[in-house]
Amino acid sequence: MANTIVQGICFRCGRLKSLRWNHTLDRGECRACRAHRSPIETCTGCGRQRRVNARTDDGGAVCVTCYARDHHPEDACDECGMIGPLATRAGGKRPGAANLCGRCYRNPCRVCGVCGRLKRVALKATATSPDVCPTCYQAPVIDCSICGQQALGRRTTNHGRPRCFACQAAQQIDAALTGPDGVIRPELKPVRDALTELERPRSLLTNWHDLASLRLLTSIARGQVDLSHDALDARPQMFSVTYLRAMLVAAGTLPPRDENAARLHRYAADVVAEVSDPEMRGVLTRYARWHVVGRAKTDRHDRIAPNAAARCRGDIDTARAFLDHLSSSGYDLDDCPQDHLDAWITTDRSRRLGFVRWLKRGGYLRHVWLPEPVPAKDPAHDVDPEEQLALVRRLLHEPGSASIEDRAAACLILLYAQPVAKITALITSDIEVRDGETYLRLGSEPVLLIPPLDALVTALPVAKPFGAASRLADSRWLFTGKNAGTHLHPASLLRRMHQLGVTSRASRNTALLHLASTTPPAVFASLIGVSIGTATRWAGLAGASWNRYATLPR
């Protein structure tokens, strides 16, 4: 009996395809597998070494490309007017079919019988099966030949046997992390486990060679890059390096360190190295290392906060700019004229005067005098209290107004005058539940949270880092960052607050004025974490007098 064309499972590749069924052997083979068995010869059409698709009358080999070009009838495309091979012809099976070339033809879109989405059809429906889109056709639910689980995977990856994406990813990870000695380094095993536990292993298979962090991890595993902070510091500080470093620290592979402090030290060293004059370089080194970095303010976790690090970088840049300004004008630190200094200070008085004062205390600029410090101005508050209260009500009572994270953070700014740097550093142990009431520690004494803010705060953390970092996330942070083991960056939260209409500084000023006018300074200072001096100053600005409160009997 002659061979016939049927739909079935190819006995070679295991895929569901159109088969040429061999009734003698009682099995079918798809066209791709038949093509792979064809001999490779020089094509008489293009002259390249290709698999033989057909032969000429004199026995010459013809590849599939040349065969298709020579045997497809050409006609004018109804869409673009070009003359060439047609993909469809008028009068075909599809209603309203037209003469269309391959460039103008669009595959039909129908509802996929697996995922329900309107997509291009990869496998047409039959009497027993629905239309299948390319995504579902390429990733069906299979019985994995390795782990035995039913999961998404490929039918033909494991020597023609089905294999799920999780097992494919595990094998790829093991191959990438195996060192020259044929084993995975013990310190990389926690990272390996985090990668293999991803919820979407297919994304890892797709992006492995495109992600710089994974390529760098492979280089570390193979011994091409040292497994150390110094080796990572020597590379360009892109997000991929930062992401991988955080993942290695969270996994215990690298020792933890204050990343803001480390970056600040590197930044100071780079700026100092750019100064060519030895005397100027020595001055800038002492100022940057001891006065700026050495005195940088740390948070309650004994780490330099991102905003403090940014201020330090600004101070170092200001010092470098002044030294460059002197050198370009032909002066040094001993003969700088008064008018030259005054003109430079005027541009940015508050920041530039700090470095000049340090120079003066160090015995430089002996022939100039410094202007008197300008008294601090009263803080401006340009948010109407009623508008701020209306925004609080909307964030508290309208779930669709923003995410849980953003609603909670905005209310902490609007009600308790909390800076974004302090909000992002909150941890789960700051929340206390006593007698059915929720307290949050913002200062030395916990503050009672009003409903429904208490529900928003206790629902945190919500977000997790993406990728393998999600498996190594530090669960203590209420506002989780993108990198493993880190909290959300204050600048990211500040941008999100601006999108909600919350201006941090102005909104905090309005909240502080309200607290100062309704609560004694000593009380709200301990509740929201400001100094008693700051609380007293705000009480004065609010016009409240609490002198008698201190004398009342307790």
XYZ file of C-alpha atoms in Angstrom:
554
model
C 0.000 0.000 0.000
C 1.284 3.477 -0.869
C 2.307 5.934 1.789
C -0.384 8.408 2.912
C -0.296 11.785 4.700
C -1.845 11.750 8.194
C -1.722 13.771 11.442
C 0.164 11.961 14.183
C 3.275 11.614 16.334
C 6.512 11.342 14.376
C 8.377 8.210 15.452
C 11.721 10.054 15.277
C 11.159 13.461 16.928
C 7.963 12.734 18.857
C 6.204 15.877 17.633
C 2.598 16.081 16.498
C 2.984 16.817 12.792
C 1.743 15.930 9.329
C 3.335 12.540 8.649
C 4.051 10.373 5.668
C 2.710 7.098 7.029
C 4.544 3.927 6.067
C 1.948 1.154 6.230
C 4.591 -1.529 5.828
C 6.480 -0.404 8.941
C 3.293 0.957 10.564
C 4.882 4.257 11.523
C 4.980 7.846 10.337
C 7.787 10.322 9.763
C 7.491 14.101 9.469
C 9.015 16.110 6.661
C 11.717 17.642 8.883
C 13.007 14.242 9.963
C 12.931 12.973 6.392
C 14.932 16.020 5.347
C 17.579 15.323 7.993
C 18.146 11.894 6.456
C 18.735 13.395 3.022
C 22.353 13.439 1.786
C 24.305 16.704 1.634
C 25.521 17.619 -1.862
C 26.344 20.718 -3.902
C 23.117 22.320 -5.105
C 23.021 22.886 -8.872
C 21.008 26.059 -8.325
C 22.916 28.033 -5.668
C 26.182 26.092 -5.533
C 26.061 25.651 -1.754
C 26.457 22.455 0.223
C 22.850 21.729 1.227
C 20.612 18.758 1.916
C 19.054 17.335 -1.229
C 15.358 18.148 -1.566
C 14.883 17.029 -5.195
C 16.892 16.171 -8.295
C 16.999 17.506 -11.819
C 16.343 15.319 -14.868
C 20.064 14.579 -15.131
C 20.349 13.659 -11.411
C 21.705 16.969 -10.076
C 20.911 17.948 -6.480
C 18.421 20.762 -5.724
C 18.128 22.261 -2.220
C 14.791 23.191 -0.668
C 15.305 26.922 -1.243
C 16.003 26.581 -4.937
C 13.233 24.038 -5.366
C 10.687 26.377 -3.777
C 11.878 29.293 -5.898
C 11.693 27.393 -9.165
C 8.500 25.437 -8.570
C 6.235 28.079 -7.045
C 4.120 29.693 -9.738
C 4.546 33.455 -9.778
C 1.775 35.995 -10.097
C 0.973 39.578 -9.093
C 0.122 40.130 -5.416
C -3.226 41.877 -4.937
C -1.818 43.791 -1.939
C 1.575 45.136 -3.031
C 1.483 44.462 -6.789
C 4.839 42.664 -6.774
C 5.231 39.620 -9.019
C 6.499 36.536 -7.227
C 5.494 33.291 -5.524
C 2.121 33.511 -3.798
C 1.281 32.286 -0.316
C -2.489 32.183 -1.018
C -4.591 32.395 -4.131
C -8.025 33.789 -4.858
C -10.711 31.140 -4.848
C -9.005 29.080 -2.155
C -10.586 27.438 0.873
C -10.635 30.620 2.980
C -13.618 32.896 2.340
C -12.532 36.103 0.636
C -9.080 34.739 -0.171
C -6.906 36.841 -2.473
C -3.622 36.525 -4.295
C -1.092 37.417 -1.576
C 2.668 37.054 -1.503
C 4.541 35.872 1.582
C 5.224 39.455 2.709
C 1.577 40.497 2.623
C -0.023 37.285 3.872
C -1.116 37.257 7.506
C -1.818 34.013 9.293
C -5.405 33.688 10.513
C -6.103 34.414 14.181
C -8.573 32.285 16.107
C -9.279 31.509 19.746
C -6.748 29.011 21.086
C -8.452 25.946 22.520
C -5.814 25.678 25.277
C -5.196 29.211 26.608
C -8.332 30.907 25.237
C -6.421 33.818 23.679
C -7.046 35.173 20.177
C -3.766 34.294 18.469
C -2.246 32.938 15.291
C -3.007 29.257 14.762
C -0.053 26.878 14.823
C -2.033 23.627 14.799
C -5.409 23.539 13.096
C -8.398 22.007 14.786
C -9.416 18.466 13.941
C -12.462 16.404 14.800
C -10.928 15.572 18.179
C -8.691 18.587 19.014
C -9.103 22.398 18.988
C -6.987 25.095 17.361
C -3.670 25.582 19.185
C -1.630 28.800 19.216
C 2.196 28.750 18.773
C 2.858 29.277 22.484
C 0.707 26.364 23.607
C 1.855 24.202 20.709
C 5.525 24.705 21.606
C 4.929 24.346 25.360
C 2.255 21.733 25.964
C 1.580 20.001 29.266
C 3.652 16.831 29.126
C 4.624 13.921 31.358
C 8.287 14.692 32.025
C 10.571 11.737 31.321
C 13.002 12.914 34.045
C 10.962 13.976 37.082
C 7.706 12.220 36.153
C 5.625 15.328 36.852
C 2.957 16.775 34.586
C 4.140 20.265 33.636
C 4.785 22.620 30.740
C 7.670 21.476 28.601
C 8.853 20.177 25.254
C 7.958 16.878 23.687
C 11.289 16.224 21.975
C 14.201 17.551 24.024
C 15.511 14.532 25.954
C 16.591 12.289 23.055
C 13.070 12.383 21.660
C 11.431 12.075 25.076
C 9.404 14.825 26.768
C 11.096 17.029 29.344
C 9.569 19.805 31.484
C 11.008 23.317 31.597
C 12.083 22.921 35.232
C 14.274 19.926 34.387
C 15.639 21.663 31.295
C 16.507 24.716 33.385
C 18.133 22.590 36.099
C 20.347 20.847 33.549
C 21.309 24.162 31.942
C 22.085 25.718 35.346
C 24.216 22.746 36.381
C 26.133 22.885 33.105
C 26.769 26.628 33.499
C 27.841 26.464 37.164
C 30.076 23.415 36.837
C 33.720 24.378 37.212
C 36.763 23.078 35.317
C 37.039 20.227 37.841
C 33.582 18.962 36.883
C 31.786 19.934 40.110
C 29.823 22.946 41.347
C 31.642 24.967 44.008
C 29.965 24.456 47.419
C 29.579 28.208 47.974
C 27.565 28.489 44.739
C 25.086 25.754 45.672
C 22.639 28.187 47.423
C 22.598 30.294 44.240
C 22.027 27.168 42.174
C 19.089 26.185 44.404
C 17.558 29.660 44.082
C 17.788 29.480 40.289
C 16.239 26.017 40.074
C 13.303 27.043 42.302
C 12.092 29.791 39.970
C 8.343 29.803 39.389
C 8.868 30.364 35.643
C 11.870 28.264 34.581
C 10.999 28.846 30.937
C 12.031 32.515 31.261
C 15.438 31.388 32.509
C 15.887 29.149 29.475
C 14.905 31.982 27.157
C 17.033 34.708 28.754
C 20.076 32.853 30.077
C 22.471 34.052 27.359
C 20.917 37.545 27.246
C 21.283 38.392 30.959
C 24.673 39.879 31.840
C 24.305 38.837 35.486
C 23.960 35.154 34.533
C 26.890 35.359 32.122
C 28.999 36.874 34.902
C 27.878 34.123 37.279
C 28.995 31.530 34.725
C 32.413 33.214 34.481
C 32.741 33.082 38.279
C 31.786 29.405 38.357
C 34.394 28.580 35.710
C 37.139 30.459 37.559
C 37.462 33.224 34.962
C 36.414 35.861 37.551
C 37.283 35.700 41.255
C 34.461 35.184 43.705
C 35.065 38.341 45.759
C 33.803 41.871 46.283
C 37.062 43.249 44.869
C 36.611 41.357 41.594
C 33.074 42.699 41.227
C 34.235 46.214 42.180
C 36.726 46.112 39.308
C 33.920 45.650 36.764
C 31.697 48.449 35.415
C 29.047 49.034 38.060
C 25.970 48.221 36.006
C 22.703 46.845 37.350
C 23.720 43.301 36.411
C 26.770 43.470 38.716
C 24.749 45.023 41.549
C 22.001 42.417 41.142
C 24.435 39.483 41.135
C 26.384 40.846 44.112
C 23.199 41.198 46.173
C 22.184 37.652 45.239
C 25.597 36.258 46.249
C 25.480 38.123 49.566
C 21.919 36.977 50.304
C 22.939 33.385 49.561
C 25.874 33.617 51.976
C 28.397 33.219 49.157
C 29.903 36.685 49.730
C 30.195 38.412 53.126
C 27.693 41.235 53.734
C 28.908 44.818 53.640
C 27.548 48.359 53.521
C 27.157 48.834 49.771
C 26.516 52.583 49.999
C 29.714 53.005 52.019
C 31.710 50.850 49.593
C 30.411 52.775 46.583
C 31.132 56.060 48.357
C 34.739 55.031 49.063
C 35.194 54.026 45.403
C 33.664 57.281 44.235
C 35.926 59.363 46.475
C 39.004 57.447 45.304
C 38.064 57.948 41.632
C 37.511 61.700 42.078
C 40.793 62.133 43.976
C 42.710 60.171 41.322
C 41.621 62.679 38.654
C 43.424 65.577 40.401
C 46.908 65.978 38.907
C 48.406 68.534 41.313
C 49.960 66.665 44.299
C 49.124 69.370 46.865
C 45.527 69.712 45.695
C 45.165 65.926 45.585
C 46.383 65.649 49.176
C 43.902 68.300 50.354
C 41.011 66.620 48.550
C 42.042 63.201 49.914
C 41.948 64.400 53.519
C 38.649 66.213 53.046
C 36.913 63.338 51.228
C 38.249 60.497 53.373
C 38.058 61.967 56.860
C 35.654 64.894 56.812
C 33.041 63.622 54.350
C 33.097 59.816 54.228
C 34.397 59.364 57.767
C 31.625 61.534 59.210
C 28.790 60.307 56.976
C 25.532 59.882 58.833
C 24.358 56.303 59.318
C 20.822 55.014 59.800
C 19.506 52.867 62.646
C 20.916 49.776 60.919
C 24.396 51.380 61.187
C 24.641 51.820 57.427
C 25.037 54.912 55.292
C 21.623 55.758 53.884
C 21.344 56.408 50.120
C 20.410 60.064 50.610
C 23.371 60.566 52.975
C 25.685 58.989 50.393
C 24.286 61.322 47.726
C 25.014 64.353 49.917
C 28.565 63.107 50.479
C 29.136 62.748 46.739
C 27.841 66.277 46.275
C 30.261 67.607 48.907
C 33.194 65.831 47.247
C 32.189 67.194 43.832
C 31.936 70.706 45.292
C 35.435 70.455 46.763
C 36.835 69.165 43.480
C 35.097 71.990 41.595
C 36.609 74.664 43.879
C 40.127 73.266 43.523
C 39.718 73.105 39.730
C 38.376 76.668 39.788
C 41.462 77.884 41.652
C 43.858 76.038 39.351
C 42.194 77.283 36.173
C 42.354 80.872 37.488
C 46.057 80.626 38.314
C 45.669 80.689 42.115
C 46.432 78.243 44.887
C 45.098 77.832 48.421
C 47.490 80.454 49.824
C 46.869 83.402 47.481
C 43.147 83.136 46.627
C 41.775 86.730 46.510
C 38.664 87.719 48.458
C 36.572 88.746 45.452
C 37.381 85.470 43.710
C 36.162 83.487 46.726
C 33.038 85.632 47.151
C 32.033 85.157 43.522
C 32.390 81.388 43.814
C 30.470 81.096 47.106
C 27.537 83.198 45.902
C 26.437 80.611 43.321
C 25.646 77.852 45.851
C 26.246 79.350 49.286
C 24.991 76.569 51.570
C 27.038 73.763 50.001
C 30.151 75.661 48.906
C 30.653 77.433 52.214
C 31.091 74.089 54.000
C 34.279 73.156 52.124
C 35.668 76.684 52.412
C 35.153 76.628 56.182
C 36.988 73.299 56.372
C 39.886 74.816 54.425
C 39.941 77.817 56.743
C 40.079 75.592 59.826
C 42.943 73.658 58.257
C 45.105 76.767 57.889
C 44.397 77.471 54.212
C 42.927 80.676 52.701
C 44.705 82.777 55.333
C 44.155 86.067 53.479
C 40.372 85.892 53.129
C 37.501 86.148 55.565
C 34.289 84.172 55.451
C 30.790 85.652 55.446
C 28.613 85.228 58.498
C 26.290 82.230 58.364
C 22.764 83.024 57.232
C 20.091 82.135 59.824
C 17.934 79.197 58.823
C 14.651 80.222 57.262
C 11.329 78.937 58.478
C 10.262 75.943 56.379
C 7.670 76.672 53.747
C 4.530 74.526 53.634
C 2.507 74.945 50.471
C 0.087 72.044 50.928
C -3.354 73.030 52.119
C -4.251 70.967 55.230
C -7.751 70.246 53.907
C -6.357 69.016 50.591
C -3.858 66.833 52.423
C -6.598 65.366 54.613
C -8.742 64.648 51.539
C -5.812 62.812 49.930
C -5.349 60.756 53.109
C -9.030 59.754 53.092
C -8.836 58.687 49.454
C -5.704 56.590 50.005
C -7.130 54.954 53.123
C -10.586 54.100 51.815
C -10.147 53.580 48.043
C -8.239 50.349 47.304
C -7.968 51.249 43.635
C -6.205 54.548 44.314
C -2.751 52.915 44.465
C -0.925 49.747 45.497
C -0.864 48.664 49.148
C 2.808 49.674 49.399
C 2.234 53.156 47.993
C -0.901 53.789 50.053
C 0.862 52.819 53.286
C 3.976 54.869 52.502
C 1.971 57.936 51.464
C -0.077 57.852 54.681
C 3.090 57.628 56.779
C 4.281 60.813 55.070
C 0.969 62.666 55.204
C 0.023 61.727 58.789
C 3.308 61.101 60.601
C 5.763 63.280 58.624
C 8.095 60.360 57.881
C 10.934 60.849 55.357
C 11.086 58.322 52.517
C 14.554 57.124 53.578
C 13.163 56.135 56.969
C 10.047 54.508 55.505
C 12.012 52.248 53.167
C 14.187 51.060 56.090
C 11.227 49.851 58.193
C 11.347 46.176 59.185
C 8.722 43.677 60.289
C 9.815 43.852 63.939
C 8.801 47.534 63.953
C 5.165 46.367 63.907
C 3.628 45.454 67.261
C 0.109 44.090 67.792
C -1.225 44.462 71.350
C -4.801 43.845 72.477
C -6.055 43.910 68.906
C -4.385 47.259 68.142
C -1.462 47.795 65.781
C 1.537 49.935 66.691
C 4.433 50.992 64.465
C 7.783 52.017 65.903
C 8.845 55.246 64.194
C 10.629 56.756 67.206
C 11.552 55.737 70.730
C 7.874 54.981 71.465
C 5.537 53.068 69.091
C 2.680 55.034 67.567
C -0.862 53.637 67.384
C -1.994 53.243 63.772
C -5.517 54.274 62.877
C -7.747 51.923 60.869
C -7.497 51.111 58.012
C -3.832 52.166 57.933
C -3.106 49.347 60.370
C -4.379 46.805 57.822
C -2.234 48.331 55.066
C 0.930 48.189 57.176
C 0.352 44.647 58.463
C -0.168 43.481 54.851
C 3.447 44.405 54.070
C 5.701 43.204 52.542
C 3.837 42.724 49.277
C 6.403 42.999 46.489
C 9.362 40.684 45.957
C 12.512 41.002 43.854
C 12.308 39.517 40.378
C 14.090 36.434 39.141
C 16.236 34.280 41.409
C 16.514 37.165 43.892
C 12.897 36.487 44.904
C 14.034 33.175 46.444
C 16.733 34.960 48.446
C 14.700 38.002 49.513
C 15.103 39.275 53.077
C 11.599 39.029 54.535
C 12.300 41.555 57.299
C 11.976 44.608 54.994
C 8.456 46.042 54.742
C 9.362 47.679 51.421
C 11.389 45.145 49.433
C 13.886 46.272 46.806
C 14.729 44.828 43.396
C 17.894 43.148 44.633
C 18.043 40.189 46.994
C 18.267 41.163 50.652
C 17.755 44.901 50.067
C 14.961 47.335 50.779
C 13.373 49.701 48.285
C 15.579 52.632 47.287
C 14.272 55.956 48.680
C 14.519 57.593 45.250
C 12.198 54.939 43.785
C 9.624 55.503 46.520
C 9.919 59.273 46.107
C 9.091 58.988 42.389
C 6.041 56.879 43.188
C 4.888 59.391 45.800
C 5.128 62.212 43.266
C 2.896 60.209 40.926
C 0.277 60.111 43.715
C 0.525 63.861 44.238
C 2.507 63.574 47.488
C 5.344 66.110 47.666
C 7.471 64.710 50.460
C 8.988 67.863 51.944
C 5.880 70.048 51.728
C 3.555 67.260 52.908
C 5.812 66.495 55.859
C 5.872 70.183 56.815
C 2.079 70.277 56.888
C 1.965 67.104 59.000
C 4.579 68.468 61.420
C 2.642 71.708 61.875
C -0.502 69.738 62.664
C 1.299 67.489 65.154
C 3.034 70.458 66.780
C -0.237 72.312 67.238
C -2.085 69.355 68.787
C 0.582 67.371 70.677
C 3.265 68.384 73.208
C 6.772 68.433 71.662
C 8.156 65.733 73.956
C 5.296 63.405 73.019
C 5.315 63.681 69.243
C 9.140 63.774 69.189
C 9.218 60.295 70.740
C 6.418 59.017 68.497
C 7.683 60.079 65.070
C 11.431 59.990 65.738
C 12.561 63.642 65.702
C 14.728 65.383 68.292
C 13.126 67.376 71.109
C 14.786 70.513 69.729
C 13.199 69.985 66.313
C 9.820 69.292 67.916
C 10.051 72.463 70.034
C 10.952 74.559 66.985
C 7.933 73.226 65.104
C 5.728 73.953 68.103
C 6.933 77.546 67.955
C 6.195 77.747 64.237
C 2.712 76.358 64.863
C 2.099 79.046 67.487
C 1.508 76.504 70.247
C 2.763 77.068 73.779
C 3.308 73.918 75.798
C 5.238 75.474 78.672
C 2.414 74.782 81.138
C 2.167 71.135 79.986
C 5.534 70.284 81.535
C 4.323 71.477 84.980
C 1.096 69.482 84.985
C 0.963 66.591 87.473
C 1.398 63.142 85.936
